[in-house]
mmCIF file of C-alpha atoms in Angstrom:
data_model
loop_
_atom_site.group_PDB
_atom_site.id
_atom_site.type_symbol
_atom_site.label_atom_id
_atom_site.label_comp_id
_atom_site.label_asym_id
_atom_site.label_seq_id
_atom_site.Cartn_x
_atom_site.Cartn_y
_atom_site.Cartn_z
ATOM 1 C CA PRO A 1220 -92.527 -66.802 -41.454
ATOM 2 C CA LEU A 1221 -89.239 -65.223 -40.190
ATOM 3 C CA SER A 1222 -87.838 -66.436 -36.950
ATOM 4 C CA ALA A 1223 -87.641 -64.055 -33.991
ATOM 5 C CA GLY A 1224 -83.797 -63.965 -34.116
ATOM 6 C CA TRP A 1225 -83.405 -63.036 -37.743
ATOM 7 C CA LEU A 1226 -81.112 -60.138 -38.644
ATOM 8 C CA PRO A 1227 -80.725 -58.467 -42.041
ATOM 9 C CA ALA A 1228 -77.587 -59.253 -43.995
ATOM 10 C CA LEU A 1229 -76.669 -55.501 -44.474
ATOM 11 C CA GLN A 1230 -76.750 -52.970 -41.656
ATOM 12 C CA PHE A 1231 -75.854 -49.246 -41.772
ATOM 13 C CA VAL A 1232 -73.967 -48.063 -38.648
ATOM 14 C CA ARG A 1233 -73.192 -44.320 -38.217
ATOM 15 C CA ARG A 1234 -69.742 -43.701 -36.816
ATOM 16 C CA GLY A 1235 -67.604 -40.573 -36.209
ATOM 17 C CA SER A 1236 -68.275 -37.207 -34.597
ATOM 18 C CA LYS A 1237 -71.610 -35.548 -34.438
ATOM 19 C CA ALA A 1238 -72.594 -32.912 -36.900
ATOM 20 C CA VAL A 1239 -71.697 -29.313 -35.993
ATOM 21 C CA THR A 1240 -74.860 -27.396 -35.398
ATOM 22 C CA ARG A 1241 -73.393 -24.031 -34.302
ATOM 23 C CA HIS A 1242 -71.654 -21.763 -36.767
ATOM 24 C CA TRP A 1243 -70.414 -18.203 -36.491
ATOM 25 C CA LYS A 1244 -73.070 -15.746 -37.506
ATOM 26 C CA ALA A 1245 -72.690 -12.023 -37.972
ATOM 27 C CA MET A 1246 -74.452 -9.791 -35.465
ATOM 28 C CA HIS A 1247 -77.707 -8.314 -36.694
ATOM 29 C CA PHE A 1248 -77.412 -4.661 -37.728
ATOM 30 C CA GLN A 1249 -80.065 -3.600 -35.224
ATOM 31 C CA ARG A 1250 -78.112 -5.232 -32.419
ATOM 32 C CA GLN A 1251 -74.973 -3.490 -33.658
ATOM 33 C CA LYS A 1252 -76.771 -0.137 -33.477
ATOM 34 C CA LEU A 1253 -77.959 -0.940 -29.981
ATOM 35 C CA MET A 1254 -74.443 -1.841 -28.815
ATOM 36 C CA ALA A 1255 -73.005 1.364 -30.313
ATOM 37 C CA VAL A 1256 -75.685 3.526 -28.658
ATOM 38 C CA THR A 1257 -75.266 1.923 -25.245
ATOM 39 C CA GLU A 1258 -71.398 2.057 -25.257
ATOM 40 C CA TYR A 1259 -69.958 3.697 -22.108
ATOM 41 C CA LEU A 1260 -68.252 7.064 -22.590
ATOM 42 C CA ALA A 1261 -66.172 8.491 -19.763
ATOM 43 C CA PRO A 1262 -67.207 11.984 -18.701
ATOM 44 C CA ARG A 1263 -64.961 14.814 -19.782
ATOM 45 C CA PRO A 1264 -63.271 16.945 -17.099
ATOM 46 C CA ALA A 1265 -64.915 20.233 -16.304
ATOM 47 C CA VAL A 1266 -61.616 22.111 -16.891
ATOM 48 C CA PRO A 1267 -59.348 21.150 -19.810
ATOM 49 C CA PRO A 1268 -55.942 19.818 -18.699
ATOM 50 C CA ARG A 1269 -54.149 22.619 -20.553
ATOM 51 C CA CYS A 1270 -55.865 25.174 -18.320
ATOM 52 C CA LEU A 1271 -54.733 23.571 -15.077
ATOM 53 C CA ALA A 1272 -51.730 24.983 -13.243
ATOM 54 C CA PRO A 1273 -48.588 22.772 -13.457
ATOM 55 C CA ARG A 1274 -47.902 20.633 -10.459
ATOM 56 C CA LYS A 1275 -44.932 21.531 -8.328
ATOM 57 C CA GLU A 1276 -42.419 18.728 -8.157
ATOM 58 C CA THR A 1277 -41.589 17.920 -4.594
ATOM 59 C CA LEU A 1278 -37.942 17.035 -4.087
ATOM 60 C CA GLU A 1279 -37.472 14.044 -1.890
ATOM 61 C CA GLU A 1280 -35.056 14.776 0.908
ATOM 62 C CA ASP A 1281 -32.343 12.232 1.543
ATOM 63 C CA ASP A 1282 -32.480 10.252 4.709
ATOM 64 C CA GLY A 1283 -29.982 11.160 7.408
ATOM 65 C CA TYR A 1284 -28.466 7.696 7.315
ATOM 66 C CA VAL A 1285 -27.948 7.971 3.543
ATOM 67 C CA ARG A 1286 -26.175 11.306 3.965
ATOM 68 C CA LEU A 1287 -23.948 9.749 6.620
ATOM 69 C CA LEU A 1288 -22.963 6.876 4.324
ATOM 70 C CA ARG A 1289 -22.185 9.260 1.468
ATOM 71 C CA ARG A 1290 -20.048 11.373 3.771
ATOM 72 C CA GLN A 1291 -18.107 8.267 4.772
ATOM 73 C CA VAL A 1292 -17.510 7.401 1.107
ATOM 74 C CA GLU A 1293 -16.181 10.910 0.489
ATOM 75 C CA GLU A 1294 -13.799 10.537 3.427
ATOM 76 C CA VAL A 1295 -12.580 7.183 2.085
ATOM 77 C CA PHE A 1296 -11.672 8.688 -1.297
ATOM 78 C CA ARG A 1297 -10.127 11.761 0.312
ATOM 79 C CA ASP A 1298 -7.988 10.158 3.037
ATOM 80 C CA ASN A 1299 -6.549 7.126 1.190
ATOM 81 C CA ARG A 1300 -3.923 6.952 -1.514
ATOM 82 C CA MET A 1301 -4.995 3.543 -2.822
ATOM 83 C CA ILE A 1302 -8.649 2.638 -3.507
ATOM 84 C CA ALA A 1303 -9.158 -0.693 -5.277
ATOM 85 C CA ILE A 1304 -12.591 -1.648 -6.668
ATOM 86 C CA CYS A 1305 -13.317 -5.390 -6.593
ATOM 87 C CA GLN A 1306 -16.269 -7.554 -7.569
ATOM 88 C CA TYR A 1307 -17.545 -9.495 -4.579
ATOM 89 C CA ASN A 1308 -18.991 -12.985 -5.027
ATOM 90 C CA SER A 1309 -20.658 -14.990 -2.296
ATOM 91 C CA MET A 1310 -18.190 -16.682 0.050
ATOM 92 C CA PRO A 1311 -18.297 -18.159 3.573
ATOM 93 C CA ASP A 1312 -18.049 -15.777 6.500
ATOM 94 C CA GLU A 1313 -14.924 -17.536 7.771
ATOM 95 C CA ASP A 1314 -13.106 -16.806 4.495
ATOM 96 C CA VAL A 1315 -14.176 -13.160 4.663
ATOM 97 C CA VAL A 1316 -12.799 -12.806 8.183
ATOM 98 C CA LEU A 1317 -9.552 -14.507 7.179
ATOM 99 C CA MET A 1318 -9.150 -12.260 4.117
ATOM 100 C CA ARG A 1319 -9.746 -9.110 6.175
ATOM 101 C CA HIS A 1320 -7.195 -10.324 8.717
ATOM 102 C CA TYR A 1321 -4.470 -10.816 6.085
ATOM 103 C CA LEU A 1322 -5.236 -7.461 4.464
ATOM 104 C CA ARG A 1323 -5.232 -5.662 7.806
ATOM 105 C CA LYS A 1324 -1.678 -6.887 8.384
ATOM 106 C CA HIS A 1325 -0.625 -4.660 5.449
ATOM 107 C CA ASN A 1326 -2.798 -1.719 6.610
ATOM 108 C CA ILE A 1327 -5.487 -2.414 4.001
ATOM 109 C CA GLU A 1328 -9.134 -2.104 5.020
ATOM 110 C CA VAL A 1329 -12.177 -3.740 3.378
ATOM 111 C CA LYS A 1330 -15.231 -1.498 2.820
ATOM 112 C CA PHE A 1331 -18.610 -2.951 1.821
ATOM 113 C CA VAL A 1332 -20.521 -0.252 -0.087
ATOM 114 C CA LEU A 1333 -23.774 0.027 -2.021
ATOM 115 C CA ASN A 1334 -23.949 1.307 -5.581
ATOM 116 C CA GLU A 1335 -26.870 3.569 -4.616
ATOM 117 C CA ILE A 1336 -24.529 5.341 -2.190
ATOM 118 C CA VAL A 1337 -21.301 5.412 -4.209
ATOM 119 C CA ARG A 1338 -22.585 6.416 -7.644
ATOM 120 C CA PRO A 1339 -24.084 9.818 -6.621
ATOM 121 C CA VAL A 1340 -20.840 10.659 -4.804
ATOM 122 C CA LEU A 1341 -18.563 9.743 -7.719
ATOM 123 C CA SER A 1342 -20.743 11.486 -10.310
ATOM 124 C CA GLN A 1343 -20.005 14.834 -8.632
ATOM 125 C CA SER A 1344 -16.284 14.275 -8.023
ATOM 126 C CA LYS A 1345 -13.094 13.887 -10.024
ATOM 127 C CA TYR A 1346 -13.444 10.093 -9.807
ATOM 128 C CA LYS A 1347 -16.495 9.915 -12.086
ATOM 129 C CA ASN A 1348 -14.554 7.768 -14.575
ATOM 130 C CA LEU A 1349 -14.831 4.947 -12.027
ATOM 131 C CA LEU A 1350 -18.624 4.773 -12.411
ATOM 132 C CA PRO A 1351 -18.599 1.943 -15.037
ATOM 133 C CA LEU A 1352 -17.011 -0.348 -12.435
ATOM 134 C CA PHE A 1353 -19.932 -0.068 -9.993
ATOM 135 C CA VAL A 1354 -22.497 -2.263 -11.730
ATOM 136 C CA ALA A 1355 -22.711 -5.279 -9.413
ATOM 137 C CA ARG A 1356 -21.931 -6.059 -5.794
ATOM 138 C CA ASN A 1357 -18.620 -4.378 -5.088
ATOM 139 C CA ILE A 1358 -16.197 -3.881 -2.223
ATOM 140 C CA LEU A 1359 -13.419 -1.339 -1.746
ATOM 141 C CA LEU A 1360 -9.898 -2.142 -0.585
ATOM 142 C CA VAL A 1361 -8.462 1.099 0.763
ATOM 143 C CA SER A 1362 -5.120 1.986 2.291
ATOM 144 C CA PRO A 1363 -3.270 5.227 3.131
ATOM 145 C CA GLU A 1364 -0.223 3.640 1.479
ATOM 146 C CA THR A 1365 0.316 2.169 -1.973
ATOM 147 C CA LYS A 1366 0.369 -1.528 -1.014
ATOM 148 C CA ALA A 1367 -0.528 -2.888 -4.451
ATOM 149 C CA LYS A 1368 1.935 -5.795 -4.324
ATOM 150 C CA GLU A 1369 0.672 -7.013 -0.950
ATOM 151 C CA MET A 1370 -2.951 -6.627 -2.011
ATOM 152 C CA LEU A 1371 -2.446 -8.721 -5.158
ATOM 153 C CA ARG A 1372 -0.668 -11.391 -3.123
ATOM 154 C CA VAL A 1373 -3.654 -11.737 -0.782
ATOM 155 C CA LEU A 1374 -6.275 -11.619 -3.574
ATOM 156 C CA LYS A 1375 -4.431 -14.363 -5.418
ATOM 157 C CA GLY A 1376 -5.665 -16.823 -2.795
ATOM 158 C CA VAL A 1377 -9.261 -15.531 -2.840
ATOM 159 C CA PRO A 1378 -10.854 -16.393 -6.228
ATOM 160 C CA GLN A 1379 -14.238 -14.992 -5.129
ATOM 161 C CA ILE A 1380 -12.804 -11.450 -5.188
ATOM 162 C CA ASN A 1381 -12.037 -10.083 -8.679
ATOM 163 C CA LEU A 1382 -10.030 -6.905 -9.024
ATOM 164 C CA LEU A 1383 -11.667 -4.527 -11.539
ATOM 165 C CA GLY A 1384 -9.529 -1.413 -11.210
ATOM 166 C CA ALA A 1385 -7.996 1.006 -8.754
ATOM 167 C CA CYS A 1386 -7.197 4.636 -8.107
ATOM 168 C CA ILE A 1387 -3.636 5.089 -6.821
ATOM 169 C CA ASP A 1388 -2.370 8.594 -6.046
ATOM 170 C CA ASP A 1389 -5.292 10.151 -7.972
ATOM 171 C CA THR A 1390 -4.457 8.022 -11.029
ATOM 172 C CA ILE A 1391 -7.076 5.577 -12.350
ATOM 173 C CA LEU A 1392 -5.579 2.214 -13.299
ATOM 174 C CA SER A 1393 -7.011 -0.945 -14.807
ATOM 175 C CA ARG A 1394 -6.260 -4.422 -13.478
ATOM 176 C CA GLN A 1395 -3.245 -4.703 -15.776
ATOM 177 C CA GLY A 1396 -2.126 -1.244 -14.702
ATOM 178 C CA VAL A 1397 -2.251 -2.274 -11.038
ATOM 179 C CA GLU A 1398 -0.182 -5.378 -11.788
ATOM 180 C CA ASN A 1399 2.396 -3.263 -13.637
ATOM 181 C CA PHE A 1400 2.467 -0.794 -10.749
ATOM 182 C CA ALA A 1401 3.088 -3.620 -8.277
ATOM 183 C CA LYS A 1402 6.215 -4.677 -10.233
ATOM 184 C CA LEU A 1403 7.829 -1.266 -9.783
ATOM 185 C CA PRO A 1404 10.506 -0.915 -7.066
ATOM 186 C CA SER A 1405 9.738 0.870 -3.837
ATOM 187 C CA LEU A 1406 9.997 4.643 -3.529
ATOM 188 C CA GLU A 1407 13.165 4.452 -1.414
ATOM 189 C CA ALA A 1408 14.880 2.180 -3.954
ATOM 190 C CA SER A 1409 13.858 4.456 -6.828
ATOM 191 C CA GLN A 1410 15.157 7.504 -4.974
ATOM 192 C CA GLY A 1411 18.466 5.730 -4.314
ATOM 193 C CA GLN A 1412 18.839 4.744 -7.963
ATOM 194 C CA THR A 1413 18.030 8.274 -9.095
ATOM 195 C CA ALA A 1414 20.510 9.789 -6.639
ATOM 196 C CA GLY A 1415 23.216 7.359 -7.772
ATOM 197 C CA ALA A 1416 22.575 8.143 -11.440
ATOM 198 C CA LEU A 1417 22.684 11.884 -10.761
ATOM 199 C CA ALA A 1418 25.902 11.589 -8.742
ATOM 200 C CA LEU A 1419 27.635 9.482 -11.425
ATOM 201 C CA LEU A 1420 27.551 12.187 -14.096
ATOM 202 C CA PRO A 1421 29.235 14.933 -11.991
ATOM 203 C CA SER A 1422 31.916 12.477 -10.831
ATOM 204 C CA GLN A 1423 32.696 11.524 -14.442
ATOM 205 C CA THR A 1424 32.761 15.196 -15.460
ATOM 206 C CA SER A 1425 35.074 16.040 -12.565
ATOM 207 C CA SER A 1426 37.489 13.205 -13.449
ATOM 208 C CA LEU A 1427 37.550 14.346 -17.092
ATOM 209 C CA LEU A 1428 38.323 17.921 -16.081
ATOM 210 C CA GLN A 1429 41.113 16.850 -13.692
ATOM 211 C CA ARG A 1430 42.743 14.411 -16.108
ATOM 212 C CA GLY A 1431 44.570 17.122 -18.083
ATOM 213 C CA SER A 1432 46.027 18.891 -15.040
ATOM 214 C CA ALA A 1433 47.057 15.581 -13.454
ATOM 215 C CA HIS A 1434 48.813 14.533 -16.658
ATOM 216 C CA LEU A 1435 50.642 17.877 -16.872
ATOM 217 C CA THR A 1436 51.719 17.642 -13.227
ATOM 218 C CA ALA A 1437 53.098 14.143 -13.803
ATOM 219 C CA LEU A 1438 55.113 15.317 -16.829
ATOM 220 C CA LEU A 1439 56.567 18.270 -14.901
ATOM 221 C CA ASP A 1440 57.552 16.021 -11.992
ATOM 222 C CA GLN A 1441 59.286 13.639 -14.388
ATOM 223 C CA HIS A 1442 61.156 16.514 -16.046
ATOM 224 C CA ILE A 1443 62.313 17.884 -12.684
ATOM 225 C CA ARG A 1444 63.641 14.450 -11.664
ATOM 226 C CA ARG A 1445 65.593 14.162 -14.891
ATOM 227 C CA LEU A 1446 67.155 17.578 -14.377
ATOM 228 C CA GLN A 1447 68.115 16.744 -10.800
ATOM 229 C CA ALA A 1448 69.571 13.413 -11.912
ATOM 230 C CA GLY A 1449 71.667 15.128 -14.613
ATOM 231 C CA GLU A 1450 73.187 17.559 -12.122
ATOM 232 C CA THR A 1451 74.055 14.847 -9.574
ATOM 233 C CA GLY A 1452 75.027 12.211 -12.176
ATOM 234 C CA SER A 1453 72.692 9.546 -10.700
ATOM 235 C CA PRO A 1454 70.067 7.705 -12.848
ATOM 236 C CA ALA A 1455 66.570 9.156 -12.826
ATOM 237 C CA GLU A 1456 63.949 7.447 -10.718
ATOM 238 C CA PRO A 1457 60.948 5.937 -12.520
ATOM 239 C CA ALA A 1458 57.705 7.929 -12.520
ATOM 240 C CA PRO A 1459 55.119 7.048 -9.863
ATOM 241 C CA ALA A 1460 52.244 4.769 -10.743
ATOM 242 C CA GLN A 1461 49.777 7.607 -10.627
ATOM 243 C CA SER A 1462 51.587 9.576 -13.294
ATOM 244 C CA LEU A 1463 51.851 6.500 -15.547
ATOM 245 C CA GLY A 1464 48.150 5.763 -15.127
ATOM 246 C CA ALA A 1465 47.286 9.305 -16.156
ATOM 247 C CA HIS A 1466 48.398 8.520 -19.732
#
């Protein structure tokens, strides 16, 4: 007889995942018919859309504050000879106050504007070519005078402000154009140089026209001295330095 603790020499142990008992099965055709019959259909409108009268578009009126801001932008472009467009990056308030102080010394004002206000104004004015510059947060540096050199000197110490372009005396300039404009001499110096150049030509023409008569006068004076010296028997005096220089 086998003992109570006997075990067979070979045992079968099932390991691994369980058998899959659920598989995809196509819906029965009767159920498909039932689903198609009971599908929800939205009711059709009583009047076709093509028979309805078109809706009237209501124009939204601008707010009074928006009109005021646009009017101020128009005044800025009308009353100032230099309008510089700059890209404004975040900077401490103390640096902003210091920058405005240095610019105000040269009669240059800083204007913080919104693109939603500036773009409609420029699109209907002669400055519409400036629209591509208003794509981010911008500020305007305006002045009734053309202080481009002073403006560039101040912006050189403020890396958060990038000059994009400017409109000087109704002429649109790029950044390089503004730098070239700043290298030009002042208006008074240019007027002085022009006046000097214009006065030089008439003076040269006048000296050329008087050279022949001066030379003839010197020759006649020399001839008269020789005649007077021959009558008196004394040697003739040398010609003056002016007559010799005329040759």
